mmCIF file of C-alpha atoms in Angstrom:
data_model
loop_
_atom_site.group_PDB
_atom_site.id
_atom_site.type_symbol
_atom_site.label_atom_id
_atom_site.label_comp_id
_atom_site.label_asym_id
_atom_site.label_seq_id
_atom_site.Cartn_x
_atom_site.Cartn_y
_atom_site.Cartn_z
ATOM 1 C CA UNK A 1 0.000 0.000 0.000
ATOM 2 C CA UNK A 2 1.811 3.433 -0.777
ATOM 3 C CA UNK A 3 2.680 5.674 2.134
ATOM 4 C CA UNK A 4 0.459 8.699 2.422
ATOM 5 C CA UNK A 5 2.863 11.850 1.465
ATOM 6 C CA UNK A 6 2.313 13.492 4.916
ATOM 7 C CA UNK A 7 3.804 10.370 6.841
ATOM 8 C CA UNK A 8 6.821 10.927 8.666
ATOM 9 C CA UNK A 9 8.024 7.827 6.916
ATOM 10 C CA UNK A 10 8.411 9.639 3.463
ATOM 11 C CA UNK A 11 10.850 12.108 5.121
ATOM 12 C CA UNK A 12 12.959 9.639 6.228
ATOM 13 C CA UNK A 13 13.061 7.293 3.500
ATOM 14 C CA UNK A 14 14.163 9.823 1.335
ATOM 15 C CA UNK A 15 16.828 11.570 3.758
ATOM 16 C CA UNK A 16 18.569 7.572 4.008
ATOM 17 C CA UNK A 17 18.164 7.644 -0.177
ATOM 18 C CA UNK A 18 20.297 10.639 -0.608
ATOM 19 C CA UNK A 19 22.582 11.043 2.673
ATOM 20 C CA UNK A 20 25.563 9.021 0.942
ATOM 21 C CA UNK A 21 26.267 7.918 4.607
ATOM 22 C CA UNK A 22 29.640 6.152 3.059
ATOM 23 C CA UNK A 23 30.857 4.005 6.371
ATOM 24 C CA UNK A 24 33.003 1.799 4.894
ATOM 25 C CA UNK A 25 34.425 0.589 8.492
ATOM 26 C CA UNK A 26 32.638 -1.414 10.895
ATOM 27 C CA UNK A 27 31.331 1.095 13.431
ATOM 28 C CA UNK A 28 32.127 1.227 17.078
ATOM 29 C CA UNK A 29 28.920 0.036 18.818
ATOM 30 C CA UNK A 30 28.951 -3.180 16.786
ATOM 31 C CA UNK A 31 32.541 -4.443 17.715
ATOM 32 C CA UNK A 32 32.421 -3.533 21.372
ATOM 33 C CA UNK A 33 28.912 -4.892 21.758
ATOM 34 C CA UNK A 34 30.731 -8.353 20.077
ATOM 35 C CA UNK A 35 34.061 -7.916 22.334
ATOM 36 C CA UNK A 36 32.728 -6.402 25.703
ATOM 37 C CA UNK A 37 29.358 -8.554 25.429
ATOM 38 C CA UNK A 38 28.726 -10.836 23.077
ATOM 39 C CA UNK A 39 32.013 -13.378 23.589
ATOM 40 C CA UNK A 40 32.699 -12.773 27.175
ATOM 41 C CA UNK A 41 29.004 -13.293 28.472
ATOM 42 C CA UNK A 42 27.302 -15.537 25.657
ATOM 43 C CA UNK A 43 30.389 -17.250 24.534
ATOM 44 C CA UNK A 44 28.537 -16.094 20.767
ATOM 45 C CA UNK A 45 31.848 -16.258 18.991
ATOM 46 C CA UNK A 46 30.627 -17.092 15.657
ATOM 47 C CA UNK A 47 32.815 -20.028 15.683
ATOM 48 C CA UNK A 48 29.889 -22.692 15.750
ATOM 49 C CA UNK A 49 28.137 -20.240 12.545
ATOM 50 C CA UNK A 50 25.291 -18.385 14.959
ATOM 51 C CA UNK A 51 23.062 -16.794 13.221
ATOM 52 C CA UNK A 52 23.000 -12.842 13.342
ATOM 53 C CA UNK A 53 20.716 -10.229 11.826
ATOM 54 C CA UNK A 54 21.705 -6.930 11.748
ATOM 55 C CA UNK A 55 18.392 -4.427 11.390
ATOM 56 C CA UNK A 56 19.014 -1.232 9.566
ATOM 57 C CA UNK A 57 22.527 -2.435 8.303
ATOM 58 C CA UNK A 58 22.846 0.476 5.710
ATOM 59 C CA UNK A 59 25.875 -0.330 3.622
ATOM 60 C CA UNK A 60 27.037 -3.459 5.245
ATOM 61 C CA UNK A 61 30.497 -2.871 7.301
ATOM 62 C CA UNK A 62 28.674 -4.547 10.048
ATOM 63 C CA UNK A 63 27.092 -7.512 8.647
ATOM 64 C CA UNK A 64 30.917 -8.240 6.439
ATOM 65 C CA UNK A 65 32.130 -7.835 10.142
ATOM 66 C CA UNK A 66 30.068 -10.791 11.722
ATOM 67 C CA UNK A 67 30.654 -13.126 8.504
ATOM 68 C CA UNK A 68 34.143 -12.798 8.930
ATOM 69 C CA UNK A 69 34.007 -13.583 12.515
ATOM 70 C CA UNK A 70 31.835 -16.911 11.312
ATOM 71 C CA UNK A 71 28.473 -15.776 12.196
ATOM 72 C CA UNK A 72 25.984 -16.412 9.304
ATOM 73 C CA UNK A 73 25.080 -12.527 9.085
ATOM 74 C CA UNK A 74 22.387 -10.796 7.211
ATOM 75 C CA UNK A 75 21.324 -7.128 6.514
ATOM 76 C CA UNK A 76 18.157 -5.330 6.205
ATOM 77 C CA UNK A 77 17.638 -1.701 5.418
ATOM 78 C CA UNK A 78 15.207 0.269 3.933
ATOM 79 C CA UNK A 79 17.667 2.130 1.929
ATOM 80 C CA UNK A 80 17.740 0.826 -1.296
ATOM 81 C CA UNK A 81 20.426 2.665 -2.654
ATOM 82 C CA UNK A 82 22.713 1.225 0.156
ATOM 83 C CA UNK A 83 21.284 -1.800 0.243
ATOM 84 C CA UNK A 84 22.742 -1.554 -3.763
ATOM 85 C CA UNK A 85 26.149 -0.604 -2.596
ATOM 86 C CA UNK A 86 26.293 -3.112 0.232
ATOM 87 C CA UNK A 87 25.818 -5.899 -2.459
ATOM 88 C CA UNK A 88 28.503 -3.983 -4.860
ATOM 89 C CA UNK A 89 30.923 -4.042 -1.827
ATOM 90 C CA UNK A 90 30.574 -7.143 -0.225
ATOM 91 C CA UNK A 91 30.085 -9.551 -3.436
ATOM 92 C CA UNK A 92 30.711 -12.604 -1.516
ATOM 93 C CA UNK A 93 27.969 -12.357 0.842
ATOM 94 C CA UNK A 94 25.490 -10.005 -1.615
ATOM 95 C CA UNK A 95 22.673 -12.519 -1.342
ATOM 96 C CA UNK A 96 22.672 -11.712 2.612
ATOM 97 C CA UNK A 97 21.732 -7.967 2.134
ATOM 98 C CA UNK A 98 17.717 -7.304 1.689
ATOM 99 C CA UNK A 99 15.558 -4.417 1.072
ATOM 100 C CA UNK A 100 12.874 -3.606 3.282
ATOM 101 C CA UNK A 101 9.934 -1.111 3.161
ATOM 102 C CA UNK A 102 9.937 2.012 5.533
ATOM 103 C CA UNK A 103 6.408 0.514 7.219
ATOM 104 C CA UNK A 104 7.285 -1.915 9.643
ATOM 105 C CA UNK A 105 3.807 -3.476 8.743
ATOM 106 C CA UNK A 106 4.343 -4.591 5.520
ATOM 107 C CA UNK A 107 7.564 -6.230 6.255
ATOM 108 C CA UNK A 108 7.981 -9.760 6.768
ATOM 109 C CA UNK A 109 11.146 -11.353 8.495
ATOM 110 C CA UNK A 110 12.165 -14.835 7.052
ATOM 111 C CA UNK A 111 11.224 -17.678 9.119
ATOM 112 C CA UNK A 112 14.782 -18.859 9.860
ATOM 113 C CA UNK A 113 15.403 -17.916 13.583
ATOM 114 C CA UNK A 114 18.064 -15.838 14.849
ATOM 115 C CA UNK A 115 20.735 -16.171 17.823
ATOM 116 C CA UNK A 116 21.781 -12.718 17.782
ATOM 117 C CA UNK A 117 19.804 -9.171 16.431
ATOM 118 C CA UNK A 118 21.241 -5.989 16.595
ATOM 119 C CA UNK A 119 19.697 -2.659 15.649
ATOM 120 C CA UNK A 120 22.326 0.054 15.810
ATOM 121 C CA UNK A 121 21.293 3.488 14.901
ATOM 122 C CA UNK A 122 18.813 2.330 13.263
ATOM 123 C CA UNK A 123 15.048 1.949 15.581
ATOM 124 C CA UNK A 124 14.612 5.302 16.368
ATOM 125 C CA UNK A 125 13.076 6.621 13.242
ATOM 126 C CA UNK A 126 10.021 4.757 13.803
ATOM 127 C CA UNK A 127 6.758 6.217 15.779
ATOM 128 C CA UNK A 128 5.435 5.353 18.959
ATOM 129 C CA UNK A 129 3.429 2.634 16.971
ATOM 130 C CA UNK A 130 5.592 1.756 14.408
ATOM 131 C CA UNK A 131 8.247 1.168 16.879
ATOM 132 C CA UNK A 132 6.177 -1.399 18.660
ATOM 133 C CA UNK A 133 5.309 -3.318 15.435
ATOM 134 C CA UNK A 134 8.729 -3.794 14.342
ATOM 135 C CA UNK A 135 9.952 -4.650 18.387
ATOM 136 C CA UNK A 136 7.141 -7.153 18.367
ATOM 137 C CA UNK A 137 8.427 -8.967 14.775
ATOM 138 C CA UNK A 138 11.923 -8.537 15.858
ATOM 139 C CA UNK A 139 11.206 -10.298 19.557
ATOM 140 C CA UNK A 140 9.592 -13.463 16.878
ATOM 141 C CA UNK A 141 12.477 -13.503 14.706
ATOM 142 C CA UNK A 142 14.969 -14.473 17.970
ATOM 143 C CA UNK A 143 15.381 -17.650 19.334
ATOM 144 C CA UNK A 144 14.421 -18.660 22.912
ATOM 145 C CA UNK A 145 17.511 -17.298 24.799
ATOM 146 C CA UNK A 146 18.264 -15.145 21.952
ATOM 147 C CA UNK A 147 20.217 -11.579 22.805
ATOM 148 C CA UNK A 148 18.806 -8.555 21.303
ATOM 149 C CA UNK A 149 20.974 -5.383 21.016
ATOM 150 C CA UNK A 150 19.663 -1.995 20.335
ATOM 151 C CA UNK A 151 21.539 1.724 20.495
ATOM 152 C CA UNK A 152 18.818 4.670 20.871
ATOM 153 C CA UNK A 153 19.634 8.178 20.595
ATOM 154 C CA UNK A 154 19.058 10.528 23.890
ATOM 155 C CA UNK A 155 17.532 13.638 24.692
ATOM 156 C CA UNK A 156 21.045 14.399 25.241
ATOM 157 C CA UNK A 157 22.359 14.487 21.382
ATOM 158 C CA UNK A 158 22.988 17.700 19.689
ATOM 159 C CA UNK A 159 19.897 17.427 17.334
ATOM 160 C CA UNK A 160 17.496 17.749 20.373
ATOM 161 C CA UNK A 161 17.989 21.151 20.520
ATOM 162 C CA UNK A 162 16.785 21.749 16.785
ATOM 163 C CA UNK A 163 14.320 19.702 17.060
ATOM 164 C CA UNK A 164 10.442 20.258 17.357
ATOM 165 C CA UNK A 165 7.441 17.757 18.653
ATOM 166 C CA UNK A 166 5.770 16.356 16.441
ATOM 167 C CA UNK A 167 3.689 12.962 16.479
ATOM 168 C CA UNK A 168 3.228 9.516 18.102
ATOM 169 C CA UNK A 169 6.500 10.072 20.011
ATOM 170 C CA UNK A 170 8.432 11.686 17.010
ATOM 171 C CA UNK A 171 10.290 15.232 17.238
ATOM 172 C CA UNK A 172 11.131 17.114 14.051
ATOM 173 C CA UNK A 173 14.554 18.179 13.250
ATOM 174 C CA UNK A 174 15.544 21.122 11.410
ATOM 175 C CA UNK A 175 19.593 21.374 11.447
ATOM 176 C CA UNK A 176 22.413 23.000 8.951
ATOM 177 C CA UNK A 177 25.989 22.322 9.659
ATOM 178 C CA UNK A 178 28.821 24.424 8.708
ATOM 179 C CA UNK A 179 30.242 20.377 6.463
ATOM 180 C CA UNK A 180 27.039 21.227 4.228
ATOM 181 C CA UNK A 181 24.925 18.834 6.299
ATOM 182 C CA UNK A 182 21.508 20.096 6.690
ATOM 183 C CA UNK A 183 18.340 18.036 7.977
ATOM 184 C CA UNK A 184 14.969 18.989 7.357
ATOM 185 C CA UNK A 185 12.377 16.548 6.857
ATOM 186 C CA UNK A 186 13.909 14.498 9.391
ATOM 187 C CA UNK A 187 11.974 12.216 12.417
ATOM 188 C CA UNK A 188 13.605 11.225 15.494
ATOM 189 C CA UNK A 189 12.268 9.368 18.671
ATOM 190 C CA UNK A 190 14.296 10.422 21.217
ATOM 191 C CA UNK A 191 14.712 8.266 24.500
ATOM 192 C CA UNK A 192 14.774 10.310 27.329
ATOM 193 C CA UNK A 193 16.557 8.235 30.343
ATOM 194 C CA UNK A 194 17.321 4.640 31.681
ATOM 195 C CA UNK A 195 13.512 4.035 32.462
ATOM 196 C CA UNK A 196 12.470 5.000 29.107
ATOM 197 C CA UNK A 197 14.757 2.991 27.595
ATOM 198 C CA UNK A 198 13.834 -0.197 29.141
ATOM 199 C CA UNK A 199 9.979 0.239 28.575
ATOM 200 C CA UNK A 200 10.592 0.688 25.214
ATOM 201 C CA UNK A 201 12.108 -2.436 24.946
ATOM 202 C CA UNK A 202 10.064 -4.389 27.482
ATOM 203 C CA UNK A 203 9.535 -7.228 25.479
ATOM 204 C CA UNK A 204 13.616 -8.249 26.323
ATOM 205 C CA UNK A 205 15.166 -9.034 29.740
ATOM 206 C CA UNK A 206 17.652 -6.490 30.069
ATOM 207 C CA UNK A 207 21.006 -7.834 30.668
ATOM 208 C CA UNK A 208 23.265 -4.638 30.545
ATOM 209 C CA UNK A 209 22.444 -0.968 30.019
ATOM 210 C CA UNK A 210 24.738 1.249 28.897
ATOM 211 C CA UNK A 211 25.795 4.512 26.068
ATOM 212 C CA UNK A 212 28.437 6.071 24.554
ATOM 213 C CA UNK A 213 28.928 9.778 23.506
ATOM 214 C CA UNK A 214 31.277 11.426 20.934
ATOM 215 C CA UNK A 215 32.025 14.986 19.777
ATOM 216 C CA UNK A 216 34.665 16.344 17.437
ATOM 217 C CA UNK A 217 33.775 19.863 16.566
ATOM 218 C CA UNK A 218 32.898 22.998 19.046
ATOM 219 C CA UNK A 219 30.186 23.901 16.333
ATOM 220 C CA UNK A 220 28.332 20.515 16.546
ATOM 221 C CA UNK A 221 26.834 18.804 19.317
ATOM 222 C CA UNK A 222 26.877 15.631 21.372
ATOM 223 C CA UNK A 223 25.966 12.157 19.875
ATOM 224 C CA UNK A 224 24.615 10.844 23.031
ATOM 225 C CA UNK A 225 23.177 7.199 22.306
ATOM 226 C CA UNK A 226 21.874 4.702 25.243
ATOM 227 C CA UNK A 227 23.172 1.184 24.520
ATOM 228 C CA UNK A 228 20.336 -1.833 25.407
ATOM 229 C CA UNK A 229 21.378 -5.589 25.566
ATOM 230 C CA UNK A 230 18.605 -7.552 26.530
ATOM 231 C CA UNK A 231 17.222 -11.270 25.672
ATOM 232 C CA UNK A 232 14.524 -13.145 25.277
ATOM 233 C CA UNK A 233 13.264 -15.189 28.067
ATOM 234 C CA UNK A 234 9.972 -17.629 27.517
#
């Protein structure tokens, strides 16, 4: 069914088509969730080929990441321009990388089970309600046991400040950087502490809690995100 033009979804969808958001490397929040968490307290070393899905995996560096640690890795995004390059760069494991649509609802995950899903960056550009759709498909996808890892951006990141309320738990940014990067039709859902954070993600067992923050220019704010590592317990 197409989107209406008003949803926040349309915004999105075509910020992610045209950000060129080139990370070739594999970012920082997926190899110390695997070094600081994943080995040490799961013994998940990819070594016996667990299965790993990595939700909003724009151009891939993460997924490549857990395939060459063993883990039988796959990527979905809704970008499907880096969904594109992801295949391009990665040729060996293109046939892991999938397109998915913007609405949570008309996405269906494959039926093979997962040991392992991460969604890094990635959940809070959904609504209140479209937020608990995809949790709720996610939370099927993962085996009994499974371990769930999630980073969500704070009230505490720079774009807070330019942003504006707007709907079902979304805030509006409007942002221009000095680098040329500007952000208009842009949704957010901002998690505001530790409690928040957990009742958004009720449906897992929280095993640790955590964040990490970065900034590199005086002109540009923080990028405060909250870290959640939980599992699923039946």
């Amino acid at each position: 069914m197409p989107l209406a033009k008003s949803s926040y979804l349309v915004g999105n969808s075509r910020y992610w088509e045209n950000a060129n958001y080139d990370a070739t490397n594999v970012g920082h929040p997926a190899f110390k969730f695997y070094g600081l968490i994943l080995k040490p307290d799961f013994n998940m070393t990819g070594e016996n080929g667990e299965n790993l899905l990595d939700w909003g995996c724009g151009r891939g560096a993460n997924v490549n990441y857990f395939n060459q640690l063993g883990f039988k890795a796959q990527g979905m995004d809704m970008s499907e321009s880096d969904i594109e390059v992801a295949k391009i760069r990665y040729p060996h494991i293109a046939h892991r990388f999938t397109r998915v649509s913007p609405s949570p609802s008309e996405n269906t995950l494959p039926i093979e089970k997962y040991d392992v899903i991460t969604a890094i960056q990635s959940l809070y550009y959904l609504s209140n309600t479209d937020f608990k759709i995809l949790i709720d498909s996610l939370y099927s996808a993962l085996k009994p046991n499974g371990i769930f890892y999630a980073t969500m951006m704070g009230i505490s990141h720079g774009y807070f400040e330019f942003s504006k309320e707007h709907e079902d738990g979304l805030r509006q940014i409007t942002f221009n950087t000095k680098r040329g990067y500007s952000l208009e039709q842009y949704f957010v859902n901002f998690t505001q502490n530790k409690e928040h954070l957990i009742d958004k993600l009720s449906a897992f067992k929280p095993v640790h809690i955590g964040y990490y923050d970065e900034k590199y220019r005086e002109d540009e704010g923080s990028g405060f995100h909250w870290t959640f590592v939980g599992q699923k317990i039946v």
